[in-house]
Short mmCIF file of C-alpha atoms in Angstrom, two decimals:
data_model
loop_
_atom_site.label_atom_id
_atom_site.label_comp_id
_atom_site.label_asym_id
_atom_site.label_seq_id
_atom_site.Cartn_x
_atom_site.Cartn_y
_atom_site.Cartn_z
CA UNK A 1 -3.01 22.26 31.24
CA UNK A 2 -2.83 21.91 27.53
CA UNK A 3 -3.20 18.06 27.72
CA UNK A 4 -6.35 18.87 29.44
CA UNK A 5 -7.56 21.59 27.37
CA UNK A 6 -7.13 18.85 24.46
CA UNK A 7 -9.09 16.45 26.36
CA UNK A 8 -12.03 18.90 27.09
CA UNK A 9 -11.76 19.35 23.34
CA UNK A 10 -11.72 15.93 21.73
CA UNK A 11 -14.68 14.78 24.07
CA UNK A 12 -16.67 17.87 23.08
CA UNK A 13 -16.24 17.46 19.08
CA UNK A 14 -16.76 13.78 19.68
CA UNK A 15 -20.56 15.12 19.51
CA UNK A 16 -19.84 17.57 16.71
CA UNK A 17 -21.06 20.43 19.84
CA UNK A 18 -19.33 23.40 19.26
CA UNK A 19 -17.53 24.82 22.05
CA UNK A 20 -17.39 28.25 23.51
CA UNK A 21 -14.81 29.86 25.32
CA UNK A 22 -16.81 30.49 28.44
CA UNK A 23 -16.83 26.79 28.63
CA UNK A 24 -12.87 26.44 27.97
CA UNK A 25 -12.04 29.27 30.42
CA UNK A 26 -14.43 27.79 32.63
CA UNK A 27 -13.69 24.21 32.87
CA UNK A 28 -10.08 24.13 32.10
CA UNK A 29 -8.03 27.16 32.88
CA UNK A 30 -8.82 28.52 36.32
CA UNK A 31 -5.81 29.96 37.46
CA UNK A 32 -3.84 30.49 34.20
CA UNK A 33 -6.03 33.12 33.02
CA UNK A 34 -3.11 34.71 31.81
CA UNK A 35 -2.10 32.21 29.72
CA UNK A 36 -5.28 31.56 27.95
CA UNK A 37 -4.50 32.20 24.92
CA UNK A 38 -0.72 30.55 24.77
CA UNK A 39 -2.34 27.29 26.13
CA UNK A 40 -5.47 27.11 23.43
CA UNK A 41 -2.27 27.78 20.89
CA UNK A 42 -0.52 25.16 22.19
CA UNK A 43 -3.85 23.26 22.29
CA UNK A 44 -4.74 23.74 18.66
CA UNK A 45 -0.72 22.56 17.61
CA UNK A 46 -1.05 19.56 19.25
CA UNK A 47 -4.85 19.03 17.52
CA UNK A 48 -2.89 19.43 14.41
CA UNK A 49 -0.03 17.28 14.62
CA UNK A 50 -0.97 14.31 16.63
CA UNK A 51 -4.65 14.23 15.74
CA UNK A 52 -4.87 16.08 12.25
CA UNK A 53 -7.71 18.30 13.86
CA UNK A 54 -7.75 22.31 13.61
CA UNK A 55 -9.68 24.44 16.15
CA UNK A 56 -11.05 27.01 13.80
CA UNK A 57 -13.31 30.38 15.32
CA UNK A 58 -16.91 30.35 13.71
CA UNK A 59 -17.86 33.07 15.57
CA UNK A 60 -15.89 35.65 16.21
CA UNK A 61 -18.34 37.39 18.15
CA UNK A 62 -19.88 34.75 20.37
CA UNK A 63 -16.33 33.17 20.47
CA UNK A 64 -17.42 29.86 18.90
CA UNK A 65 -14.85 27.06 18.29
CA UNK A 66 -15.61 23.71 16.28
CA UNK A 67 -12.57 20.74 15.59
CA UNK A 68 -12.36 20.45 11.62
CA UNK A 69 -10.57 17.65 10.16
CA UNK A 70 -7.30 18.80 8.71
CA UNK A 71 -6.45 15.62 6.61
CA UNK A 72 -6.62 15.71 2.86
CA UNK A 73 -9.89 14.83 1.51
CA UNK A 74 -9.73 11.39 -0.73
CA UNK A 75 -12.66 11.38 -3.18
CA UNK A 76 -15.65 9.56 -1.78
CA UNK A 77 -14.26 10.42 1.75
CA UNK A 78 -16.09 13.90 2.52
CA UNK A 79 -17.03 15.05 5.69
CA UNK A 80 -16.68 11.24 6.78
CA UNK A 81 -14.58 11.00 9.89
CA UNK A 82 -17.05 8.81 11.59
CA UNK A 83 -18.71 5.52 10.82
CA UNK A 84 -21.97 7.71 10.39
CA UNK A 85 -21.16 7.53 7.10
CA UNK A 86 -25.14 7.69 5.93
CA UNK A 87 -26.03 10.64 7.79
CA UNK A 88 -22.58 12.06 6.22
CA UNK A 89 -23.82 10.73 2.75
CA UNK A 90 -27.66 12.64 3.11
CA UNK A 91 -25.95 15.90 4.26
CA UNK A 92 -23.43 15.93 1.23
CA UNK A 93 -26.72 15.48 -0.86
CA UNK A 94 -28.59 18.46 0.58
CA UNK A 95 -25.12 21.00 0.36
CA UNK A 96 -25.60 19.88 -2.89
CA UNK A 97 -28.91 20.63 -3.31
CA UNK A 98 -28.28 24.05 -1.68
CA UNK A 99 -25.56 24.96 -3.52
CA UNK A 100 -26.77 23.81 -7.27
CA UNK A 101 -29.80 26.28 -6.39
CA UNK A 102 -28.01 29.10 -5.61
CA UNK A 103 -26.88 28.79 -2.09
CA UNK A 104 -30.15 29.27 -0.39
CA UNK A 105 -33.09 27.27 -0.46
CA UNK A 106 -37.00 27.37 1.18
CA UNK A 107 -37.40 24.38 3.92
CA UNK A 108 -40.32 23.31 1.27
CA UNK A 109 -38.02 23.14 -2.07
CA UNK A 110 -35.36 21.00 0.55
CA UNK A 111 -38.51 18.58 1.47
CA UNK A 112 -39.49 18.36 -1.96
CA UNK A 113 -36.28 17.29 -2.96
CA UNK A 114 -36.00 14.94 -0.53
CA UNK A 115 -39.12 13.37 -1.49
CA UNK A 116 -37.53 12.48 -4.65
CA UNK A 117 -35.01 10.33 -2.35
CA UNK A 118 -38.27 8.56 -0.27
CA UNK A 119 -37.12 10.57 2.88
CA UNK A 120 -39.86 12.00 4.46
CA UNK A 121 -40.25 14.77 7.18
CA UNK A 122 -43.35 12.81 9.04
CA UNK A 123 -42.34 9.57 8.34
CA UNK A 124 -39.35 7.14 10.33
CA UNK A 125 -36.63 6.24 7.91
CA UNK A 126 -35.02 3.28 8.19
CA UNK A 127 -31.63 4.33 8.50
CA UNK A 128 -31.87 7.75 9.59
CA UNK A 129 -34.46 7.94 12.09
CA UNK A 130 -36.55 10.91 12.30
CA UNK A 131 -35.54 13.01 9.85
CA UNK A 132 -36.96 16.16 10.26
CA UNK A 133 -35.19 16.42 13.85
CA UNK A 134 -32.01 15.17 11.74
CA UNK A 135 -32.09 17.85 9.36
CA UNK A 136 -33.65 20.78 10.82
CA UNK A 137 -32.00 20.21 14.57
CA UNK A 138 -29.18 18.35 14.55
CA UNK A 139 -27.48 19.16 11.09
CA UNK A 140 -27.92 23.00 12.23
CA UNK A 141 -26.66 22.38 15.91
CA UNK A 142 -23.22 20.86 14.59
CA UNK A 143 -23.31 24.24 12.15
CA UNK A 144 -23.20 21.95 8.99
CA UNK A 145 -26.11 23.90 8.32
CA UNK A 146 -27.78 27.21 9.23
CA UNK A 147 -31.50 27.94 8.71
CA UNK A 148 -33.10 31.83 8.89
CA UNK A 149 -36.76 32.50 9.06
CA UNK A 150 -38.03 33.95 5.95
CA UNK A 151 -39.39 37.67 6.68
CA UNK A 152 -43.00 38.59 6.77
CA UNK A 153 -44.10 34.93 6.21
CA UNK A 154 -47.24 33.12 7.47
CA UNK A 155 -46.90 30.60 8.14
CA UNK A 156 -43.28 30.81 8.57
CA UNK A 157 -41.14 29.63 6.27
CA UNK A 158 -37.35 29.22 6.65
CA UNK A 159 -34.64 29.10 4.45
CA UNK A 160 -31.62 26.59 4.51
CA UNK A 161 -28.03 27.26 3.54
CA UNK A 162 -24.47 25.96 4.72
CA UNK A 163 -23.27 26.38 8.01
CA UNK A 164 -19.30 27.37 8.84
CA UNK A 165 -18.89 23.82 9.58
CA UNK A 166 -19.90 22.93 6.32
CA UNK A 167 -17.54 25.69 4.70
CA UNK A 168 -14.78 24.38 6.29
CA UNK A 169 -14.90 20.87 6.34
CA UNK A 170 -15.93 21.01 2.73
CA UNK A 171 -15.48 23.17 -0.22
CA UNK A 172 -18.07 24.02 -3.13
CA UNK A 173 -15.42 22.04 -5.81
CA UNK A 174 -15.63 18.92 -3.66
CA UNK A 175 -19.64 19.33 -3.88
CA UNK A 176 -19.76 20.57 -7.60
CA UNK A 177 -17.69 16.98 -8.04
CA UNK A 178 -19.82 14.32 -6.24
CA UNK A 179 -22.77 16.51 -8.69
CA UNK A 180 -20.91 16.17 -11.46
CA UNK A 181 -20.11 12.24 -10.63
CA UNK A 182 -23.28 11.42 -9.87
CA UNK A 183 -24.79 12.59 -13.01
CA UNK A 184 -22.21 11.55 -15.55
CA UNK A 185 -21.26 14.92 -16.58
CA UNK A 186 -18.40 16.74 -16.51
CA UNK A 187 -18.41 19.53 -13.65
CA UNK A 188 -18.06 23.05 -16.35
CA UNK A 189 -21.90 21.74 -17.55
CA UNK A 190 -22.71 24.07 -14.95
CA UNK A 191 -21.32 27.36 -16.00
CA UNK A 192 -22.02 29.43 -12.99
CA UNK A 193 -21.46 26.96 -10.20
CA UNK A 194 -18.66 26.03 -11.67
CA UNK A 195 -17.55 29.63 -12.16
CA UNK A 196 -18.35 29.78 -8.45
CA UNK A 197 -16.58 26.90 -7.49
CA UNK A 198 -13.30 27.72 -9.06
CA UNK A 199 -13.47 30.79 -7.56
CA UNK A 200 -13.88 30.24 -3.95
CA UNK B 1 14.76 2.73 23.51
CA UNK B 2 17.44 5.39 22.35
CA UNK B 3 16.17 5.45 18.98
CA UNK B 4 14.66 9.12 17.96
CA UNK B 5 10.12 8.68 17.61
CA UNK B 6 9.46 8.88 14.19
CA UNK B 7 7.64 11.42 12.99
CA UNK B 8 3.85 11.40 13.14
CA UNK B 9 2.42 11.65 9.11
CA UNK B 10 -1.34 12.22 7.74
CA UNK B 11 -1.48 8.16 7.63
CA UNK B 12 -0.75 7.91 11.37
CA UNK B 13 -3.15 10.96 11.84
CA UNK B 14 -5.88 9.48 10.02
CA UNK B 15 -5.38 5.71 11.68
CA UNK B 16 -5.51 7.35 15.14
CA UNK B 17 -9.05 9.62 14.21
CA UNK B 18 -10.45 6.32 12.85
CA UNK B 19 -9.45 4.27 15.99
CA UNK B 20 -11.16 7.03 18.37
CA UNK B 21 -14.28 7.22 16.35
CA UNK B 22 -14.68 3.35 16.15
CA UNK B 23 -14.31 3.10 20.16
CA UNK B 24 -12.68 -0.45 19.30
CA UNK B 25 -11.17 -1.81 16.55
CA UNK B 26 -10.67 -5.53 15.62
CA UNK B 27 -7.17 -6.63 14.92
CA UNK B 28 -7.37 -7.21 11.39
CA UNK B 29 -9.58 -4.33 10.78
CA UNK B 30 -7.09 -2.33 12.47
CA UNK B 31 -4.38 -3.99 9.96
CA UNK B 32 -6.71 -3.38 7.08
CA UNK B 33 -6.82 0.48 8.51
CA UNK B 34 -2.90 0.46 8.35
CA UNK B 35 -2.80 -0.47 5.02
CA UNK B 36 -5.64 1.90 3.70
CA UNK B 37 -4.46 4.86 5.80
CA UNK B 38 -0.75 4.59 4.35
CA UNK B 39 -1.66 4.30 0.99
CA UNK B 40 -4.17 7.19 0.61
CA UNK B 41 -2.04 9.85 2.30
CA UNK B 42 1.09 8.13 0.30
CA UNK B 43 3.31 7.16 3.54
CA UNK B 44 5.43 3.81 3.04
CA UNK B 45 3.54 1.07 3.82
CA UNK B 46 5.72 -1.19 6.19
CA UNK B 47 3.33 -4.87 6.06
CA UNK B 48 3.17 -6.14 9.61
CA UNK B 49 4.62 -3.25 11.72
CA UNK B 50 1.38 -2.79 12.39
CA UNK B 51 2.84 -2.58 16.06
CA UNK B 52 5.50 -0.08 15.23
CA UNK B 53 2.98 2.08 13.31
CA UNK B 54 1.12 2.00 16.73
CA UNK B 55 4.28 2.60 19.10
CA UNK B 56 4.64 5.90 16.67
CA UNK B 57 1.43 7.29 17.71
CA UNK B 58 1.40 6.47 21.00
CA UNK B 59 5.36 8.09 21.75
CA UNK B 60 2.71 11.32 20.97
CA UNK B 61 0.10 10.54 22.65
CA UNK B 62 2.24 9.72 25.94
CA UNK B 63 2.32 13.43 27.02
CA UNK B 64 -1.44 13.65 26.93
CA UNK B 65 -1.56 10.68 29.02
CA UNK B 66 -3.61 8.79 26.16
CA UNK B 67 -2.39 5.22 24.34
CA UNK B 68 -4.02 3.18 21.98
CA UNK B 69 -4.07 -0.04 23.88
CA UNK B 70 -4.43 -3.59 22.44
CA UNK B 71 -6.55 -6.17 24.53
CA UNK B 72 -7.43 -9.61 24.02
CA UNK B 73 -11.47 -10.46 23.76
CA UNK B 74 -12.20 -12.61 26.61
CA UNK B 75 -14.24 -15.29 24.20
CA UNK B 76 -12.02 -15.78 21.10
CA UNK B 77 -8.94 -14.66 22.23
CA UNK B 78 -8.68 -12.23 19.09
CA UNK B 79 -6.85 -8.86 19.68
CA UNK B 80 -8.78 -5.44 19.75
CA UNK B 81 -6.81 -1.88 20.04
CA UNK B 82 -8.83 0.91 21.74
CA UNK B 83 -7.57 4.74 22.82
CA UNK B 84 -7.48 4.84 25.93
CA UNK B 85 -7.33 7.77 28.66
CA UNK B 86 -4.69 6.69 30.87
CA UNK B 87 -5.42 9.93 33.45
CA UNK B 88 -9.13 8.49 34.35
CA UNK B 89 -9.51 7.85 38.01
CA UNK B 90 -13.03 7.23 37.48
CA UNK B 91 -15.86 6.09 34.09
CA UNK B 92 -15.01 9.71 33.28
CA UNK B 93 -15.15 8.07 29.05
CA UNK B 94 -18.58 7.46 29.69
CA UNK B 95 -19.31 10.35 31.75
CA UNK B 96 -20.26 12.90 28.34
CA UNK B 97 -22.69 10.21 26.89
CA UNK B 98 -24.90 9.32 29.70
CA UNK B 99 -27.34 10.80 32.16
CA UNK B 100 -26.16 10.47 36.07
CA UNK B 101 -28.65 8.21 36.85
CA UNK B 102 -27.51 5.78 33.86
CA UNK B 103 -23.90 5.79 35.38
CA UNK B 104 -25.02 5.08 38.27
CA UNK B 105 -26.81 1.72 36.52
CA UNK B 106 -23.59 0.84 34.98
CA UNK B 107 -21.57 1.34 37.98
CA UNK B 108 -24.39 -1.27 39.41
CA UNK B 109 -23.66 -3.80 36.75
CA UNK B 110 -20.51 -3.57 37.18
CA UNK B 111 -20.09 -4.46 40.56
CA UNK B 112 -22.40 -7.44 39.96
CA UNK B 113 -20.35 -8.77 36.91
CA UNK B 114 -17.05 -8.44 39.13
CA UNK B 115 -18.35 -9.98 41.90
CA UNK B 116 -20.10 -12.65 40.09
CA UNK B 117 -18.81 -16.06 40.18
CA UNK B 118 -18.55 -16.68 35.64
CA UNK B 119 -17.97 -12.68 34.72
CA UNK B 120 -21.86 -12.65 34.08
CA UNK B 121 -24.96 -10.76 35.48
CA UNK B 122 -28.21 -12.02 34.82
CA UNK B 123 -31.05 -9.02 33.58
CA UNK B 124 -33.60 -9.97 35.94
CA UNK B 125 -30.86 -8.79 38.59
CA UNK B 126 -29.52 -5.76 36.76
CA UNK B 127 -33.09 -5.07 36.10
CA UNK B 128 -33.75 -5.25 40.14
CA UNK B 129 -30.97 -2.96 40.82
CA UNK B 130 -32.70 -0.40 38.71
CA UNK B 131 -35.28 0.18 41.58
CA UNK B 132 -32.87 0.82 43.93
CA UNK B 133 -30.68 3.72 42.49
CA UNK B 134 -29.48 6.44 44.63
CA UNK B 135 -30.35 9.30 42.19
CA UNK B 136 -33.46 8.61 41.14
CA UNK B 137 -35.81 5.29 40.66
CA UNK B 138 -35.61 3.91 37.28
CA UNK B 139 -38.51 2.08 35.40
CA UNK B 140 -37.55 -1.74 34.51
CA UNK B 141 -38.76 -0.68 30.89
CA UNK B 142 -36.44 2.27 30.74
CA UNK B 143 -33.29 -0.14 32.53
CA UNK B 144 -33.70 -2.19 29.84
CA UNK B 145 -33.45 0.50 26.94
CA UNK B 146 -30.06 1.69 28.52
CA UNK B 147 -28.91 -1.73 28.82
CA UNK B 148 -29.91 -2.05 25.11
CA UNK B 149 -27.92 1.29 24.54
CA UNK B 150 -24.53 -0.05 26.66
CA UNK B 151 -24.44 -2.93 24.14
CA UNK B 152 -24.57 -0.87 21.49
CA UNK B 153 -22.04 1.38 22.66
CA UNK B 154 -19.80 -1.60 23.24
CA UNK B 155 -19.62 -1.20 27.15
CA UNK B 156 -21.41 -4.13 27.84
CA UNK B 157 -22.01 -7.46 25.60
CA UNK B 158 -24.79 -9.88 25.91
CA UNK B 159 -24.99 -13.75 26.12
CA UNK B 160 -28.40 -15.58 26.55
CA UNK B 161 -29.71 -12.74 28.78
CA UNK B 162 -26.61 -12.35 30.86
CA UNK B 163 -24.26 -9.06 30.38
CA UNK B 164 -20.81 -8.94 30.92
CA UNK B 165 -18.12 -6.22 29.96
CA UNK B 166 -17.61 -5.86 26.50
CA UNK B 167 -13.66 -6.00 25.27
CA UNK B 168 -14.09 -2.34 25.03
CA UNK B 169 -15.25 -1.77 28.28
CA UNK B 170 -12.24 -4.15 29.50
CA UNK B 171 -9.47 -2.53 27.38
CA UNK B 172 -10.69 1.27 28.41
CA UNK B 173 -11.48 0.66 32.17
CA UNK B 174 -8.53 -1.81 33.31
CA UNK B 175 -6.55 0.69 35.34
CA UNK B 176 -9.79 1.64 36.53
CA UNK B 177 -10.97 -1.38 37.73
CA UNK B 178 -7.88 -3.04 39.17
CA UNK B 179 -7.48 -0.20 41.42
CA UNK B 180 -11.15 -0.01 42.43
CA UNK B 181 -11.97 -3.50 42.91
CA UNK B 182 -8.99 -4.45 44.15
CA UNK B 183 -9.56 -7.19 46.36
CA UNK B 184 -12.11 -8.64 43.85
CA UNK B 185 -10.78 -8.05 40.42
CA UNK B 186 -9.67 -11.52 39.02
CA UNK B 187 -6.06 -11.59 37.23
CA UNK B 188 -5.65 -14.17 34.49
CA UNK B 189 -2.77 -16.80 36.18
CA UNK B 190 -1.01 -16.69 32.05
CA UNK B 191 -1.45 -13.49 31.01
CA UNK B 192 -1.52 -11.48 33.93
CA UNK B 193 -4.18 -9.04 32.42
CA UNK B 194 -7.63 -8.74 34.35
CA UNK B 195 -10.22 -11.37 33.86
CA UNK B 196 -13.75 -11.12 34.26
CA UNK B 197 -14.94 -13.94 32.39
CA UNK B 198 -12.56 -16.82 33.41
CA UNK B 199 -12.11 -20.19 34.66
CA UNK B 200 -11.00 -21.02 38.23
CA UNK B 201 -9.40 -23.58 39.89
CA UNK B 202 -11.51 -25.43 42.80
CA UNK B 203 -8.36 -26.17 44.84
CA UNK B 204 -6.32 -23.16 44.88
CA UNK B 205 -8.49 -20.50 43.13
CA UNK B 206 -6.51 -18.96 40.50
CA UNK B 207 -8.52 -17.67 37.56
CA UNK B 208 -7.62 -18.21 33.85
CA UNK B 209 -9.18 -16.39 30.80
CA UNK B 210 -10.75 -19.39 28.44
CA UNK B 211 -8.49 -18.45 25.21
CA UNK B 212 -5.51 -18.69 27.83
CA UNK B 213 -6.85 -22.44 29.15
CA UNK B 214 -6.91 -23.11 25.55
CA UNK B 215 -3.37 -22.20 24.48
CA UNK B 216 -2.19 -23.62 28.06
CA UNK B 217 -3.71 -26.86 27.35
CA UNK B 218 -2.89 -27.56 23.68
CA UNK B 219 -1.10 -30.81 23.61
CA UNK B 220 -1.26 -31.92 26.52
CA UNK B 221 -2.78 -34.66 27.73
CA UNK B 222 -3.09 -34.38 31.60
CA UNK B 223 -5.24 -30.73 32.68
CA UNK B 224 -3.84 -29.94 35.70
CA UNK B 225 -3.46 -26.72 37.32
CA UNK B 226 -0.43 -24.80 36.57
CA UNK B 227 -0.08 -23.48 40.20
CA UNK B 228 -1.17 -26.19 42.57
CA UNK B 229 -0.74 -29.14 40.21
CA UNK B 230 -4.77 -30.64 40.77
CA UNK B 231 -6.26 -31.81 37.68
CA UNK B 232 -8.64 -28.79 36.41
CA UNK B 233 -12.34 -29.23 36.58
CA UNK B 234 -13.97 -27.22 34.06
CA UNK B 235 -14.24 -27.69 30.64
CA UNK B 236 -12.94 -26.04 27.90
CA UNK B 237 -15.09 -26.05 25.14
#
């Protein structure tokens, strides 16, 4: 049962889905009910030390799982377990983006800024395809990031800030870093991110 | 083999999440990957024990009936390692990527490329097929974007308008396909391993992968067949 339940798992987080445990309880355990939460225990240990994977709740209410990649971060190496390194690469720019502002930002500022990088919302990019699906669908489906309409606004407007994925698969030192890198300056320039950082 | 496994580190961790992402994995990429993975998570890098380093993870993978399996490409003869699901009775890999009706396409192709005479089916006939699925009618315009999509996923590879079963697809779905095609399925007279693209003897029939004809033949002057003795036919290019 547990080499099953790992199966199920691995296929799912192949496509960064999350999974629910309807779906585990469904598909897998049938008649060991009982044992439901021994075998997703066993489950997760085995994640851990053959694959380096962690099954981590992001919802405790819904009883949402996701697979988060255990291994040590080398620099240059975030969020990159797959070769879609340049969709990993755009998404590490727009935590950024979301964190330097103060953890939340309007769905215009994020375009805006994007702009500045020649991606466009209407337009086909080269490498990424349609972006505004990328970004606003499938970056928020795999919970790297989570978007909330913006009260009382017409026409709406939505707001953009990390998802759990994001805030476990990353931290807000690794981001404050690739900043810092990319602009030549030494990460405490930013007093109150850094602040932040340190102290998550 | 009496000797204890040896314990499974970051390095091995990080090799194995690589290998499944990747689907396959080149031999000297994969070497490359050995190297890389050892030094950044600071495990002793052993240089060619590339093959222990494997035998590692897969005395931990065994229980959950997976193995990263090496395979030989069918047109250079170069090795490729893949993870492989040893439990799969059917194209259960495939079956959380595509739609029933483009399984049932592949499935199609399939048969034709193992039936075929070279290992290759044409895309005028996989194209025909596509009007005669059981689910549901496909357009020849929409056949052709999956076939376009099985290439890129490495299922299928394409020569001059002919498909035939990518290394991937070979290395993933042996099991698979020895027990379902059973009478049909060629095995390679050197190797042993299945062939679908191979080269076959006019007198007594056995099949040889071309890499294999090539080794067999290296310095020797008379081709002949290594079963029946008759002086092999085809060319090897």
């Amino acid at each position: 049962q547990v080499s099953e339940l790992v199966q199920f798992l691995l296929v799912k987080d192949q496509k960064k889905i999350p999974i629910k445990r309807a779906d585990m309880l469904k598909n897998i355990i049938r008649e060991y009910r009982d044992a439901y939460s021994e075998i997703v225990k066993r489950a997760d240990r085995t994640l851990q030390a053959v694959f380096g994977l962690q099954l981590v709740e992001i919802d405790t209410k819904r009883h949402i799982y996701i697979l988060i990649n255990n291994l040590p971060r080398p620099e240059g190496q975030h969020l990159c377990r797959d070769k879609e390194k340049e969709k990993m690469g755009l998404l590490l720019v727009i935590l950024s983006f979301i964190f330097m502002k103060g953890n939340s930002v309007k769905d215009s500022a994020l375009w805006e800024f994007l702009h500045l990088l020649r991606v466009y919302p209407g337009k086909q990019h080269s490498v990424f395809g349609d972006v505004r699906k990328l970004v606003t669908e499938e970056f928020v489906r795999q919970k790297y990031l989570e978007t909330t309409a913006i009260p009382l606004t017409d026409p709406p407007e939505f707001k953009y800030q990390w998802g759990p994925r994001a805030e476990k698969e990353t931290s807000k030192k690794d981001v404050l870093n690739f900043v810092a890198k990319m602009q030549s300056k030494d990460p405490t320039f930013w007093a109150s991110q850094y602040s932040e950082a340190e102290a998550n | 083999n009496a000797v204890m496994a040896a314990q499974m580190t970051d390095a091995h961790r990080r090799f194995l999440q690589v290998l499944m992402s990747n689907g396959i994995t080149e031999g000297s990429e994969a070497r490359k990957l050995h190297q890389h993975c050892c030094e950044t998570d600071k495990v002793y890098y052993a240089q060619d024990k590339l093959d222990d380093f494997i035998s590692t993870i897969n005395s931990h993978l065994q229980p959950l009936f997976m193995q990263i399996r090496k395979g030989i490409s069918e047109d250079d003869g170069t090795a490729h390692y893949a993870v492989v699901n040893l439990a799969e009775t059917e194209v259960t890999k495939m079956a959380s990527d595509y739609t029933e009706i483009e399984l049932e396409l592949f499935r199609k192709t399939m048969d034709l490329i193992i039936l075929s005479e070279n290992g290759f089916a044409s895309s005028t006939d996989i194209l025909n097929l596509a009007d005669q699925l059981k689910t549901k009618k496909m357009k020849k315009k929409e056949a052709e974007q999956v076939l376009k999509v099985f290439v890129e996923d490495k299922w299928l590879s394409e020569k001059n308008g002919e498909y035939t079963l990518h290394t991937r697809c070979i290395i993933e779905m042996e099991q698979y396909i020895l027990s379902n095609y059973q009478d049909v399925a060629r095995k390679c007279n050197i190797c042993h391993s299945l062939a679908i693209q191979s080269q076959v003897c006019e007198s007594c029939g056995i099949g040889m992968h071309l890499p294999c004809v090539r080794k067999y033949f290296r310095g020797q002057t008379e081709r002949r067949c290594p079963k029946c003795n008759e002086f092999w036919s085809c060319d090897t290019p």
